[in-house]
Each structure stands twice: as C-alpha cells, then as structure tokens.
Short mmCIF file of C-alpha atoms (C1' of nucleotides) in Angstrom, two decimals:
data_model
loop_
_atom_site.label_atom_id
_atom_site.label_comp_id
_atom_site.label_asym_id
_atom_site.label_seq_id
_atom_site.Cartn_x
_atom_site.Cartn_y
_atom_site.Cartn_z
CA MET A 1 -16.58 3.15 2.66
CA ALA A 2 -17.99 -0.14 3.78
CA GLU A 3 -21.69 -0.88 3.55
CA ASP A 4 -23.26 -1.05 0.08
CA GLY A 5 -25.99 -3.12 -1.39
CA ARG A 6 -23.46 -4.31 -3.93
CA SER A 7 -21.22 -7.28 -3.42
CA ALA A 8 -17.65 -6.78 -2.31
CA THR A 9 -16.37 -8.15 -5.60
CA GLU A 10 -18.38 -5.59 -7.53
CA ILE A 11 -17.23 -2.79 -5.26
CA ALA A 12 -13.64 -3.78 -5.87
CA TYR A 13 -14.20 -4.11 -9.61
CA LYS A 14 -15.87 -0.73 -9.97
CA GLU A 15 -13.34 0.97 -7.74
CA ILE A 16 -10.29 -0.38 -9.52
CA ARG A 17 -11.82 0.15 -12.94
CA GLY A 18 -12.59 3.74 -12.06
CA HIS A 19 -9.00 4.33 -11.09
CA LEU A 20 -7.85 2.76 -14.33
CA LEU A 21 -10.18 4.73 -16.58
CA ASP A 22 -9.26 8.14 -15.23
CA ARG A 23 -5.56 7.29 -15.00
CA ARG A 24 -5.21 7.60 -11.28
CA LEU A 25 -3.53 4.27 -11.85
CA PRO A 26 -1.38 4.93 -14.91
CA PRO A 27 -0.44 2.30 -17.52
CA GLY A 28 2.40 0.11 -16.36
CA ALA A 29 1.83 0.77 -12.67
CA PRO A 30 2.09 -2.29 -10.42
CA LEU A 31 -1.06 -3.36 -8.62
CA ARG A 32 -0.68 -4.94 -5.22
CA GLU A 33 -3.63 -6.85 -3.90
CA ALA A 34 -3.32 -5.62 -0.34
CA GLU A 35 -3.27 -1.98 -1.43
CA LEU A 36 -6.29 -2.38 -3.67
CA ALA A 37 -8.09 -4.22 -0.89
CA SER A 38 -7.72 -1.37 1.56
CA LEU A 39 -8.51 1.07 -1.23
CA ALA A 40 -11.86 -0.59 -1.88
CA GLY A 41 -12.49 -1.43 1.75
CA VAL A 42 -12.75 -5.18 1.18
CA SER A 43 -10.45 -8.14 1.66
CA ARG A 44 -8.03 -9.56 -0.87
CA THR A 45 -10.37 -12.28 -2.10
CA PRO A 46 -12.85 -10.05 -3.97
CA VAL A 47 -9.93 -7.96 -5.19
CA ARG A 48 -8.40 -11.03 -6.76
CA GLU A 49 -11.64 -11.86 -8.53
CA ALA A 50 -11.96 -8.30 -9.77
CA LEU A 51 -8.41 -8.45 -11.11
CA ARG A 52 -9.19 -11.67 -12.97
CA ARG A 53 -12.12 -9.97 -14.63
CA LEU A 54 -10.14 -6.87 -15.50
CA ASP A 55 -7.45 -9.11 -16.92
CA ALA A 56 -10.00 -10.83 -19.14
CA GLU A 57 -11.16 -7.39 -20.26
CA GLY A 58 -7.60 -6.41 -21.05
CA LEU A 59 -7.42 -3.51 -18.62
CA VAL A 60 -4.77 -5.13 -16.45
CA GLU A 61 -2.05 -7.66 -17.10
CA LEU A 62 -1.82 -10.62 -14.77
CA LEU A 63 1.64 -12.12 -14.38
CA PRO A 64 1.63 -15.47 -12.55
CA ARG A 65 3.27 -15.25 -9.15
CA ARG A 66 4.38 -11.74 -9.96
CA GLY A 67 1.23 -9.77 -9.48
CA ALA A 68 -0.74 -7.50 -11.73
CA ARG A 69 -0.02 -4.23 -13.44
CA VAL A 70 -2.05 -1.74 -15.41
CA ALA A 71 -2.01 -2.79 -19.04
CA PRO A 72 0.37 -0.58 -21.00
CA TRP A 73 -0.48 0.93 -24.37
CA SER A 74 1.38 1.30 -27.59
CA GLU A 75 0.60 3.46 -30.60
CA GLN A 76 0.13 0.29 -32.63
CA GLU A 77 -2.39 -1.10 -30.17
CA LEU A 78 -4.38 2.09 -30.30
CA GLU A 79 -4.56 1.82 -34.08
CA ASP A 80 -5.59 -1.80 -33.74
CA VAL A 81 -8.40 -0.93 -31.37
CA PHE A 82 -9.89 1.43 -33.89
CA ALA A 83 -9.61 -1.16 -36.63
CA LEU A 84 -11.50 -3.55 -34.40
CA ARG A 85 -14.16 -1.05 -33.44
CA LEU A 86 -14.61 -0.28 -37.10
CA ARG A 87 -15.52 -3.87 -37.82
CA LEU A 88 -17.51 -4.60 -34.71
CA GLU A 89 -19.53 -1.42 -34.44
CA GLY A 90 -19.95 -1.39 -38.19
CA LEU A 91 -21.54 -4.79 -37.92
CA GLY A 92 -23.63 -3.56 -35.02
CA ALA A 93 -24.97 -0.65 -37.01
CA ARG A 94 -25.77 -2.95 -39.92
CA LEU A 95 -27.65 -5.38 -37.73
CA ALA A 96 -29.47 -2.58 -35.97
CA ALA A 97 -30.72 -1.26 -39.30
CA THR A 98 -32.00 -4.70 -40.15
CA ARG A 99 -33.54 -5.64 -36.85
CA ALA A 100 -34.49 -2.48 -34.99
CA SER A 101 -38.17 -1.91 -34.30
CA ALA A 102 -39.76 1.47 -34.86
CA GLY A 103 -39.70 2.01 -31.12
CA GLU A 104 -36.00 1.25 -30.88
CA ALA A 105 -35.24 3.58 -33.76
CA GLU A 106 -37.14 6.33 -32.05
CA ARG A 107 -35.26 5.65 -28.84
CA LEU A 108 -31.97 5.98 -30.71
CA ARG A 109 -33.07 9.38 -31.92
CA GLN A 110 -33.68 10.38 -28.32
CA LEU A 111 -30.30 9.06 -27.25
CA ALA A 112 -28.63 11.00 -30.04
CA GLU A 113 -30.44 14.11 -28.88
CA ALA A 114 -29.32 13.43 -25.32
CA VAL A 115 -25.68 13.60 -26.43
CA ALA A 116 -26.38 16.89 -28.12
CA ILE A 117 -28.01 18.24 -24.97
CA ALA A 118 -25.08 17.12 -22.84
CA SER A 119 -22.68 18.83 -25.20
CA ARG A 120 -24.46 22.15 -24.61
CA ARG A 121 -23.64 22.09 -20.92
CA ARG A 122 -20.96 24.43 -19.76
CA ASP A 123 -20.35 23.23 -16.21
CA ALA A 124 -17.74 20.95 -14.69
CA ARG A 125 -19.62 17.75 -15.44
CA ARG A 126 -19.89 18.52 -19.13
CA PHE A 127 -17.42 15.95 -20.40
CA ASP A 128 -18.58 13.31 -17.99
CA GLU A 129 -22.13 13.79 -19.25
CA ILE A 130 -21.10 13.75 -22.89
CA THR A 131 -19.21 10.53 -22.28
CA ARG A 132 -22.15 8.98 -20.49
CA ALA A 133 -24.65 10.00 -23.16
CA ASN A 134 -22.32 8.90 -25.93
CA ASN A 135 -21.85 5.51 -24.31
CA ALA A 136 -25.60 5.20 -23.92
CA PHE A 137 -26.10 5.91 -27.60
CA HIS A 138 -23.58 3.34 -28.72
CA ALA A 139 -25.00 0.83 -26.28
CA GLY A 140 -28.41 1.58 -27.73
CA VAL A 141 -27.24 0.78 -31.22
CA LEU A 142 -25.83 -2.52 -30.03
CA ALA A 143 -28.99 -3.29 -28.12
CA ALA A 144 -30.97 -2.69 -31.29
CA ALA A 145 -28.61 -5.04 -33.09
CA GLY A 146 -29.86 -7.74 -30.74
CA ASP A 147 -26.60 -9.65 -30.73
CA ASP A 148 -25.39 -10.37 -27.23
CA TRP A 149 -22.10 -11.72 -28.44
CA LEU A 150 -21.36 -8.70 -30.47
CA ARG A 151 -22.30 -6.56 -27.53
CA SER A 152 -19.93 -8.33 -25.19
CA SER A 153 -17.15 -8.25 -27.76
CA VAL A 154 -17.58 -4.55 -28.31
CA GLY A 155 -17.81 -4.04 -24.60
CA ALA A 156 -14.48 -5.76 -24.14
CA VAL A 157 -12.78 -3.72 -26.81
CA VAL A 158 -14.37 -0.41 -25.95
CA SER A 159 -13.76 -0.73 -22.24
CA ARG A 160 -10.10 -0.77 -23.09
CA ALA A 161 -10.43 2.05 -25.57
CA LEU A 162 -12.29 4.08 -22.96
CA VAL A 163 -9.06 4.64 -21.15
CA ARG A 164 -8.09 6.88 -24.00
CA HIS A 165 -11.41 8.16 -25.23
CA THR A 166 -12.06 11.48 -23.56
CA PHE A 167 -14.07 14.19 -25.24
CA GLU A 168 -12.10 16.92 -23.56
CA ARG A 169 -9.80 17.41 -26.50
CA TYR A 170 -12.48 17.40 -29.18
CA ARG A 171 -12.49 20.67 -31.03
CA PRO A 172 -15.94 22.23 -31.56
CA VAL A 173 -15.93 21.10 -35.18
CA ASP A 174 -15.10 17.53 -34.15
CA LEU A 175 -17.87 17.49 -31.61
CA ARG A 176 -20.42 18.88 -34.05
CA ARG A 177 -19.46 16.26 -36.57
CA SER A 178 -19.79 13.53 -33.95
CA LEU A 179 -23.28 14.71 -33.03
CA ALA A 180 -24.28 14.87 -36.67
CA HIS A 181 -23.10 11.28 -37.11
CA HIS A 182 -25.31 10.16 -34.27
CA HIS A 183 -28.39 11.73 -35.79
CA GLU A 184 -27.56 10.40 -39.22
CA LEU A 185 -27.03 6.95 -37.78
CA ALA A 186 -30.39 7.05 -36.05
CA ASP A 187 -31.99 8.05 -39.35
CA ALA A 188 -30.24 5.28 -41.24
CA ILE A 189 -31.39 2.71 -38.72
CA ALA A 190 -34.92 4.08 -38.71
CA ALA A 191 -34.88 3.84 -42.50
CA GLY A 192 -33.78 0.21 -42.21
CA ASP A 193 -30.85 0.77 -44.51
CA PRO A 194 -27.95 -1.44 -43.34
CA ASP A 195 -25.43 -0.15 -45.88
CA TRP A 196 -26.09 3.44 -44.95
CA ALA A 197 -25.94 2.64 -41.23
CA GLU A 198 -22.66 0.78 -41.46
CA SER A 199 -21.19 3.48 -43.60
CA VAL A 200 -22.08 6.22 -41.15
CA MET A 201 -20.73 4.23 -38.23
CA SER A 202 -17.49 3.70 -40.11
CA SER A 203 -17.16 7.41 -40.71
CA HIS A 204 -17.94 8.04 -37.08
CA ILE A 205 -15.14 5.80 -35.91
CA PHE A 206 -12.66 7.02 -38.50
CA ALA A 207 -13.31 10.55 -37.30
CA ALA A 208 -12.86 9.59 -33.65
CA ARG A 209 -9.66 7.81 -34.52
CA ARG A 210 -8.30 10.89 -36.19
CA VAL A 211 -9.14 13.09 -33.23
CA LEU A 212 -7.66 10.80 -30.62
CA LEU A 213 -4.56 9.84 -32.55
CA SER A 214 -3.72 13.38 -33.50
CA HIS A 215 -4.31 14.41 -29.91
CA ARG A 216 -1.95 11.75 -28.78
CA ALA A 217 0.67 12.77 -31.30
CA GLN A 218 0.28 16.34 -30.18
CA ALA A 219 0.58 15.37 -26.54
CA ASP A 220 3.72 13.40 -27.32
CA ARG A 221 5.21 16.34 -29.11
CA THR A 222 4.57 18.67 -26.18
CA VAL A 223 5.61 16.46 -23.32
CA ALA A 224 7.15 19.33 -21.41
CA GLY A 225 5.17 21.89 -23.32
CA ALA A 226 2.55 24.44 -22.47
CA ASN A 227 -0.31 23.89 -20.08
CA GLU A 228 -2.98 24.08 -22.78
CA MET B 1 -4.56 -36.17 -9.15
CA ALA B 2 -2.64 -33.72 -7.06
CA GLU B 3 0.92 -32.73 -8.00
CA ASP B 4 1.42 -30.80 -11.20
CA GLY B 5 3.79 -28.08 -12.18
CA ARG B 6 0.77 -26.01 -13.11
CA SER B 7 -1.06 -23.82 -10.69
CA ALA B 8 -4.28 -24.98 -9.13
CA THR B 9 -6.24 -22.27 -10.91
CA GLU B 10 -4.92 -23.40 -14.25
CA ILE B 11 -5.67 -27.02 -13.48
CA ALA B 12 -9.23 -26.09 -12.61
CA TYR B 13 -9.58 -23.92 -15.71
CA LYS B 14 -8.28 -26.54 -18.11
CA GLU B 15 -10.28 -29.29 -16.47
CA ILE B 16 -13.59 -27.43 -16.54
CA ARG B 17 -12.99 -26.08 -20.01
CA GLY B 18 -12.27 -29.58 -21.27
CA HIS B 19 -15.55 -30.82 -19.87
CA LEU B 20 -17.36 -27.92 -21.49
CA LEU B 21 -15.80 -28.34 -24.93
CA ASP B 22 -16.58 -32.03 -25.27
CA ARG B 23 -20.02 -31.63 -23.75
CA ARG B 24 -19.48 -33.82 -20.73
CA LEU B 25 -21.02 -30.76 -19.12
CA PRO B 26 -23.91 -29.96 -21.47
CA PRO B 27 -25.28 -26.44 -22.10
CA GLY B 28 -27.56 -25.31 -19.33
CA ALA B 29 -26.14 -27.69 -16.75
CA PRO B 30 -25.65 -26.20 -13.29
CA LEU B 31 -22.08 -25.95 -12.04
CA ARG B 32 -21.52 -26.30 -8.33
CA GLU B 33 -18.23 -25.10 -7.01
CA ALA B 34 -17.71 -27.93 -4.57
CA GLU B 35 -18.25 -30.54 -7.29
CA LEU B 36 -15.86 -28.88 -9.69
CA ALA B 37 -13.33 -28.54 -6.90
CA SER B 38 -13.27 -32.25 -6.18
CA LEU B 39 -13.34 -32.94 -9.91
CA ALA B 40 -10.15 -30.95 -10.43
CA GLY B 41 -8.62 -31.97 -7.13
CA VAL B 42 -8.27 -28.43 -5.84
CA SER B 43 -10.17 -26.24 -3.40
CA ARG B 44 -13.04 -23.93 -4.22
CA THR B 45 -10.88 -20.81 -4.45
CA PRO B 46 -9.11 -21.64 -7.72
CA VAL B 47 -12.37 -23.04 -9.07
CA ARG B 48 -14.03 -19.73 -8.49
CA GLU B 49 -11.26 -17.91 -10.31
CA ALA B 50 -11.50 -20.34 -13.21
CA LEU B 51 -15.26 -19.78 -13.38
CA ARG B 52 -14.75 -16.02 -13.53
CA ARG B 53 -12.45 -16.46 -16.45
CA LEU B 54 -14.78 -18.86 -18.23
CA ASP B 55 -17.59 -16.40 -17.64
CA ALA B 56 -15.55 -13.64 -19.26
CA GLU B 57 -14.95 -15.97 -22.19
CA GLY B 58 -18.64 -16.66 -22.44
CA LEU B 59 -18.41 -20.39 -21.84
CA VAL B 60 -20.30 -20.25 -18.57
CA GLU B 61 -22.93 -17.96 -17.16
CA LEU B 62 -22.38 -16.56 -13.70
CA LEU B 63 -25.53 -15.66 -11.81
CA PRO B 64 -24.84 -13.69 -8.60
CA ARG B 65 -25.66 -15.69 -5.50
CA ARG B 66 -27.15 -18.38 -7.67
CA GLY B 67 -24.10 -20.10 -9.00
CA ALA B 68 -22.88 -20.83 -12.47
CA ARG B 69 -24.21 -22.85 -15.35
CA VAL B 70 -22.90 -23.90 -18.73
CA ALA B 71 -23.78 -21.16 -21.20
CA PRO B 72 -26.75 -22.26 -23.30
CA TRP B 73 -26.93 -21.77 -27.06
CA SER B 74 -29.58 -20.56 -29.41
CA GLU B 75 -29.77 -20.77 -33.17
CA GLN B 76 -29.61 -17.00 -33.33
CA GLU B 77 -26.46 -16.89 -31.24
CA LEU B 78 -24.80 -19.39 -33.52
CA GLU B 79 -25.59 -17.15 -36.48
CA ASP B 80 -24.26 -14.17 -34.61
CA VAL B 81 -21.00 -15.91 -33.83
CA PHE B 82 -20.37 -16.53 -37.49
CA ALA B 83 -21.16 -12.93 -38.33
CA LEU B 84 -18.61 -11.88 -35.75
CA ARG B 85 -15.96 -14.31 -36.93
CA LEU B 86 -16.53 -13.04 -40.44
CA ARG B 87 -15.58 -9.54 -39.40
CA LEU B 88 -12.81 -10.38 -36.99
CA GLU B 89 -11.04 -13.08 -38.91
CA GLY B 90 -11.59 -11.16 -42.12
CA LEU B 91 -9.74 -8.27 -40.54
CA GLY B 92 -7.07 -10.68 -39.32
CA ALA B 93 -6.49 -12.04 -42.82
CA ARG B 94 -6.30 -8.52 -44.21
CA LEU B 95 -3.75 -7.42 -41.64
CA ALA B 96 -1.75 -10.61 -42.10
CA ALA B 97 -1.50 -9.93 -45.82
CA THR B 98 -0.22 -6.45 -45.07
CA ARG B 99 2.18 -7.25 -42.29
CA ALA B 100 3.33 -10.84 -42.63
CA SER B 101 7.01 -11.44 -43.28
CA ALA B 102 8.16 -13.93 -45.89
CA GLY B 103 9.00 -16.33 -43.09
CA GLU B 104 5.56 -16.05 -41.56
CA ALA B 105 3.92 -16.58 -44.93
CA GLU B 106 5.99 -19.69 -45.43
CA ARG B 107 5.04 -20.90 -41.98
CA LEU B 108 1.38 -20.44 -42.85
CA ARG B 109 1.87 -22.66 -45.88
CA GLN B 110 3.31 -25.32 -43.59
CA LEU B 111 0.41 -24.97 -41.17
CA ALA B 112 -2.06 -25.31 -44.04
CA GLU B 113 -0.24 -28.42 -45.14
CA ALA B 114 -0.37 -29.77 -41.59
CA VAL B 115 -4.17 -29.61 -41.67
CA ALA B 116 -4.17 -31.49 -44.94
CA ILE B 117 -1.89 -34.14 -43.46
CA ALA B 118 -4.10 -34.50 -40.42
CA SER B 119 -7.14 -34.91 -42.63
CA ARG B 120 -5.52 -37.93 -44.29
CA ARG B 121 -5.36 -39.84 -41.03
CA ARG B 122 -7.83 -42.62 -40.60
CA ASP B 123 -7.43 -43.48 -36.94
CA ALA B 124 -9.39 -42.52 -33.88
CA ARG B 125 -7.53 -39.28 -33.30
CA ARG B 126 -8.27 -38.02 -36.80
CA PHE B 127 -10.77 -35.33 -35.87
CA ASP B 128 -8.84 -34.24 -32.83
CA GLU B 129 -5.79 -33.74 -35.00
CA ILE B 130 -7.69 -31.89 -37.70
CA THR B 131 -9.13 -29.60 -35.06
CA ARG B 132 -5.74 -29.00 -33.52
CA ALA B 133 -4.07 -28.31 -36.89
CA ASN B 134 -6.94 -26.10 -37.98
CA ASN B 135 -6.72 -24.07 -34.80
CA ALA B 136 -2.98 -23.75 -35.28
CA PHE B 137 -3.49 -22.42 -38.78
CA HIS B 138 -6.03 -19.83 -37.73
CA ALA B 139 -3.84 -18.84 -34.80
CA GLY B 140 -0.97 -18.50 -37.25
CA VAL B 141 -2.95 -16.09 -39.40
CA LEU B 142 -3.74 -13.98 -36.36
CA ALA B 143 -0.15 -14.09 -35.20
CA ALA B 144 0.90 -12.82 -38.61
CA ALA B 145 -1.67 -10.06 -38.27
CA GLY B 146 0.35 -8.88 -35.28
CA ASP B 147 -2.67 -7.48 -33.45
CA ASP B 148 -2.90 -8.74 -29.89
CA TRP B 149 -6.28 -7.18 -29.36
CA LEU B 150 -7.73 -8.79 -32.38
CA ARG B 151 -6.21 -12.08 -31.31
CA SER B 152 -7.78 -11.92 -27.88
CA SER B 153 -11.13 -10.87 -29.31
CA VAL B 154 -11.11 -13.72 -31.78
CA GLY B 155 -9.98 -16.04 -29.05
CA ALA B 156 -12.95 -15.06 -26.95
CA VAL B 157 -15.42 -15.56 -29.77
CA VAL B 158 -13.92 -18.73 -31.15
CA SER B 159 -13.52 -20.40 -27.80
CA ARG B 160 -17.27 -20.22 -27.54
CA ALA B 161 -17.76 -21.33 -31.11
CA LEU B 162 -15.43 -24.26 -30.49
CA VAL B 163 -18.09 -25.94 -28.46
CA ARG B 164 -19.95 -26.42 -31.71
CA HIS B 165 -17.19 -26.64 -34.25
CA THR B 166 -16.41 -30.27 -34.80
CA PHE B 167 -15.10 -31.57 -38.08
CA GLU B 168 -16.79 -34.90 -37.64
CA ARG B 169 -19.77 -34.00 -39.75
CA TYR B 170 -17.87 -32.38 -42.59
CA ARG B 171 -18.56 -34.21 -45.81
CA PRO B 172 -15.48 -35.01 -47.91
CA VAL B 173 -16.33 -32.16 -50.27
CA ASP B 174 -16.61 -29.73 -47.37
CA LEU B 175 -13.29 -30.80 -45.95
CA ARG B 176 -11.54 -30.53 -49.32
CA ARG B 177 -12.93 -27.06 -49.77
CA SER B 178 -11.75 -26.07 -46.31
CA LEU B 179 -8.23 -27.30 -47.04
CA ALA B 180 -8.22 -25.47 -50.36
CA HIS B 181 -9.21 -22.28 -48.56
CA HIS B 182 -6.25 -22.66 -46.21
CA HIS B 183 -3.79 -22.99 -49.07
CA GLU B 184 -5.37 -20.12 -50.97
CA LEU B 185 -5.26 -17.95 -47.89
CA ALA B 186 -1.58 -18.71 -47.36
CA ASP B 187 -0.96 -17.76 -50.99
CA ALA B 188 -2.92 -14.53 -50.67
CA ILE B 189 -0.98 -13.55 -47.56
CA ALA B 190 2.31 -14.48 -49.17
CA ALA B 191 1.33 -12.32 -52.12
CA GLY B 192 0.62 -9.47 -49.72
CA ASP B 193 -2.84 -8.96 -51.15
CA PRO B 194 -5.18 -7.87 -48.33
CA ASP B 195 -8.36 -7.84 -50.44
CA TRP B 196 -7.74 -11.34 -51.67
CA ALA B 197 -6.87 -12.59 -48.19
CA GLU B 198 -9.97 -11.12 -46.57
CA SER B 199 -12.12 -12.42 -49.36
CA VAL B 200 -10.84 -15.95 -48.98
CA MET B 201 -11.23 -15.85 -45.23
CA SER B 202 -14.81 -14.68 -45.67
CA SER B 203 -15.55 -17.55 -48.00
CA HIS B 204 -13.92 -19.92 -45.54
CA ILE B 205 -16.15 -18.80 -42.73
CA PHE B 206 -19.29 -18.68 -44.84
CA ALA B 207 -18.61 -22.27 -45.85
CA ALA B 208 -18.04 -23.37 -42.27
CA ARG B 209 -21.23 -21.64 -41.23
CA ARG B 210 -23.17 -23.49 -43.89
CA VAL B 211 -21.77 -26.85 -42.83
CA LEU B 212 -22.39 -26.38 -39.15
CA LEU B 213 -25.79 -24.78 -39.47
CA SER B 214 -27.05 -27.27 -41.99
CA HIS B 215 -25.67 -30.04 -39.84
CA ARG B 216 -27.56 -28.65 -36.95
CA ALA B 217 -30.72 -28.29 -38.99
CA GLN B 218 -30.26 -31.79 -40.31
CA ALA B 219 -29.70 -33.16 -36.85
CA ASP B 220 -32.84 -31.44 -35.71
CA ARG B 221 -34.79 -32.83 -38.60
CA THR B 222 -33.60 -36.39 -38.03
CA VAL B 223 -33.78 -36.55 -34.28
CA ALA B 224 -34.92 -40.15 -34.34
CA GLY B 225 -33.86 -40.69 -37.91
CA ALA B 226 -31.36 -42.78 -39.77
CA ASN B 227 -27.66 -43.08 -39.00
CA GLU B 228 -26.74 -40.26 -41.37
"C1'" DT C 1 35.89 -3.50 -8.06
"C1'" DG C 2 32.49 -6.42 -9.91
"C1'" DA C 3 29.81 -10.57 -10.24
"C1'" DG C 4 27.24 -14.01 -8.06
"C1'" DC C 5 25.05 -16.09 -4.06
"C1'" DC C 6 22.23 -15.93 -0.19
"C1'" DT C 7 19.20 -14.29 3.18
"C1'" DA C 8 15.08 -11.42 4.64
"C1'" DG C 9 11.08 -9.09 3.60
"C1'" DA C 10 7.20 -8.71 0.86
"C1'" DT C 11 3.67 -10.61 -2.12
"C1'" DT C 12 0.93 -13.96 -4.36
"C1'" DG C 13 -1.52 -18.65 -4.33
"C1'" DC C 14 -4.36 -21.59 -1.99
"C1'" DA C 15 -7.16 -23.75 1.52
"C1'" DC C 16 -10.39 -23.41 4.97
"C1'" DA C 17 -13.89 -21.46 8.08
"C1'" DC C 18 -17.73 -18.84 8.75
"C1'" DA C 19 -21.44 -15.63 7.29
"C1'" DA C 20 -25.19 -14.59 4.13
"C1'" DT C 21 -28.52 -15.96 0.98
"C1'" DT C 22 -31.26 -19.03 -1.74
"C1'" DC C 23 -34.20 -22.91 -2.78
"C1'" DG C 24 -36.87 -26.79 -1.62
"C1'" DT C 25 -39.99 -28.87 1.52
"C1'" DC C 26 -43.06 -29.48 5.04
"C1'" DG C 27 -46.87 -27.99 7.72
"C1'" DC C 28 -50.84 -25.41 8.37
"C1'" DA C 29 -54.76 -22.75 7.36
"C1'" DG C 30 -58.43 -21.61 4.33
"C1'" DC D 1 -57.06 -29.74 -2.28
"C1'" DT D 2 -54.54 -25.57 -2.79
"C1'" DG D 3 -51.91 -21.62 -1.42
"C1'" DC D 4 -48.91 -19.39 1.82
"C1'" DG D 5 -45.32 -19.12 5.18
"C1'" DA D 6 -41.55 -20.66 7.73
"C1'" DC D 7 -37.85 -23.67 8.61
"C1'" DG D 8 -33.67 -26.24 7.16
"C1'" DA D 9 -30.29 -27.93 4.05
"C1'" DA D 10 -27.35 -26.58 0.51
"C1'" DT D 11 -24.65 -23.22 -1.92
"C1'" DT D 12 -22.31 -19.03 -2.71
"C1'" DG D 13 -19.65 -14.88 -0.80
"C1'" DT D 14 -15.94 -13.16 1.96
"C1'" DG D 15 -12.31 -12.84 5.36
"C1'" DT D 16 -8.13 -14.77 7.13
"C1'" DG D 17 -4.01 -17.70 7.83
"C1'" DC D 18 -0.22 -20.08 6.06
"C1'" DA D 19 2.92 -21.87 2.62
"C1'" DA D 20 5.39 -21.02 -1.71
"C1'" DT D 21 7.81 -17.88 -4.38
"C1'" DC D 22 9.68 -13.70 -5.92
"C1'" DT D 23 12.56 -9.37 -5.35
"C1'" DA D 24 15.87 -6.57 -3.37
"C1'" DG D 25 19.85 -5.75 -0.81
"C1'" DG D 26 24.06 -6.91 1.18
"C1'" DC D 27 27.83 -9.97 1.61
"C1'" DT D 28 31.51 -12.92 0.02
"C1'" DC D 29 34.91 -14.28 -3.08
"C1'" DA D 30 37.56 -14.00 -7.12
#
DNA sequence: TGAGCCTAGATTGCACACAATTCGTCGCAG
DNA sequence: CTGCGACGAATTGTGTGCAATCTAGGCTCA
C-alpha cells in the first residue's frame, strides 16, 4: 500500500474519493486527518491537500479548526443538482452539435455503443462498467463541446451527483431509454443540430432525475423494509 | 504583517487572490511558493493550500512538479464563460422568482438601488464601489434562489470572470442599461415571474458580454492608439 | 440535582527540514 | 559552430514536530 508512480496527494485524493463515492464513508461522517492518512498510507500533509480539493468539489465540508466531514445531502439539494446538470449538460450538448468534427461525432457513436455493450453484461462488474461507459460518453460530449470551463463546471457538479447516481436501481425500461438517448444524442450531434441535441440531453437528464428521485423516495419509504 | 485574527491559509488565499484580480500578477506569470509565502508573511504550507483552492477555482493552473502559474485567458474562454453565466445565472434568476420571499424581493430592490447609488459617485473608489455593489446584487439573487450548489458553481465561474469584469470601460449608456436591468430583475422576482426574471438576466449578461468583448476587441485594435 | 467551569486528551494549523525532481548551464565531442 | 550529456542550483513534494484550539468528561457550587 505504499509505492505507486502517483504522488502521495493523488493517492490520498483517489482513496478518499473512492470511499466517499461508494458510501464506505457515509454523508455526515467525521473525517480525521490521521485516520485518512493511515488509510491511504501517506502522511497528513497530502491528506490535507486532498481534503481541500474535495472541499472545493463539494464532496466534503471543511470546518475551520473543527475538521472535515462528508458533505451531507438533502432532497432539495438533489433536485438542485439536476436543475444544474440540465443547464450545463444541455449547453454542452448544444455546443457539441455546433462544434463537433465528423470524427468526434463518430467517436460519440462508439461511446454510446460501448454503454449498450456494458449494459448487456451479466457479471458482477456490470454496473461498474455501465457507470464507466456512461461517464465516458458524457465526457465525450463535453470534450466535443470544446469548452474547458464548462467541462470543469460539470465535473464539479457531477462528481457530487455521482455519489447518488448508481445504475443498480434502473429498471430495464429506464436503462433502455437511457441507451436510446445516447444514440439519439450522438445522431443529433452528428447532424449538427444544436436544438435537437440540447433537447435530447434535457430529456436524458429529466429521465435520470425521475429514476433517482423515485428510487430515493422508495428507499425512504422502506427504511426497515424488505431486502429487495 | 504578522498578527491577524484570520488563519494563515486565509491570509495567503486573500493576498494571492487580490494580486490575481487586479493583475499585479498577470496571466501566465509563474508563481513560486517561497515568493508568495514571504509576500503573505506566512510559511509555504498555507500557501500551498491556498494555491490548491485557487486551482480548483480556476484562477491558477497547477502543474505537478512544475509549480503554479496564473491561469491564462483566451478569447474563446471568455466567450465560454459568458455562455456559462447565461445558463447558471439565468437559472438563478428563475429560481429566485419562484422561491424569493417578499422580504428578499424587497432586499433585492435595495441592492439594485445600492448599485445605482455607487454609480453616482465621482471619486477614486467609484469603480470599486460599483463592483462591490454589483457583486452584492448578484449574490442576493443567488441567495434568493436558495440553491447552494448553484451558488458555488456560479461563484467558481464568476470568480474567474471577475479578473476581466471591470466597470471602468462601461460607457454611460451601458451603465444605465445595467442599472435598469437590476431594477427590472428585482421587479420580476418580486412579481414571482420566473420567465420574466430569467429573460432579464439573460439580457443583462448578453449586454455585459458585448461590453467586455467589444472593449477587448477595441483595446486590441488600438494597442498603440488614442486615449479612448 | 442541575448548571457551569475547568482540566485532559485529542485534533487541527502551521512551520520547518529533508528528499525528489526539474530546469538551466557549462563543458565536451563531433 | 552545434548538439548532447552531465552537473548544480532552484523548486516542489512529503514527513514530522510543536503550538493552538476544540471537545468531552468530571468536578464544584449553588
């Protein structure tokens, strides 16, 4: 757990972020520097720098002189995140349709297909692979948009949303719809139609919002419920 | 230059940020930790933490093992920032119109008036005061929107845009239009009309974009030219 | 019995020292 | 004269120690 090519700060960042994203460190949990340091196998200094970065990304809350804790979530915030993604990724899709080269459009088609392929897996890594492919597709759209600022803004928002966004609870119909959106989006961008592209992306995010919010509501209703 | 109530990290952050915003540290300039440390009167440790934060905000670029430099700007990036602000602040205005209480709406009217008052100054601090009042107004709109995520996203984008956004080159007609937008926006929010509010905010940002981009173009055209 | 103070342990904030890496420069060979 | 390589100064990366501060628990006093 010691020697990597990566820097200690990056090791700490990745390690802590991983624990945040899969909820091994649940929202609201206190984060002590010494613990995280031994967890990542580095000293407190890189841990502190990683925490600063995670704070800037909104994944943790930094209270002066009182340490850090995993950023908590509210229903309202979750709604707000989707409203933000709607605007930002909508803009991204629009720009991509305007600026994408033929090669980039083709690449988006491949990335969309990659998500579909991942979704046909049936093994343990299925949802990890779907998530990875899905992220790659969305990153591809933003790359085609050619706006670094937009990309970093979306990255900041989505990295927070990622804590919630798991495909495990998608019903088959939801997943099929999501895949169809990807293909349609790739077509819209290839066609160079910004209105179409933005519209599809909006639908895509509205649909995701519905799935994740209803899942959350369901989970809240069945706190001590069945194992599902 | 030593004893403050503030923490060393905050001193370093504010100090460096100040130098960035008023261009004492110009875009592209290299930032050496030791220099910044003696500049702020603290050690390298808090300087490093401040640089991480400024990197996350996009004001500086952090190159691994090669130090930091003031984030450079391109014409394209400037365009992109306005496209982003259009979406984000447009959303903020919409939410504010939906969620703002009567008291908040009234407060926005006061903030709009404060900008107008600042613009009537004729002393040396005129533009500083306009900037401060203008920021307060926009912050007020976002506060009324009640979306912390949106606020932090806008904060990230605008803090970068601030490097460019000076009121000094606004013509009288531009400034009057800007003030009118503020009042109209306050009215739209007070009326609880989200479409109106977003529309006004969009106009406001389009207008600002035109002023700052044309100013830039003009400045480029008259590099060795007349005194304006 | 309860409220408030006070002490002790734990934790963060900061400075400093050293290790690792990079960049510039000088020398040498072709 | 030019290109390549190696050395050295400068700069960043990381670990560690100490001081400041916060939290928790018990103790005192009303």
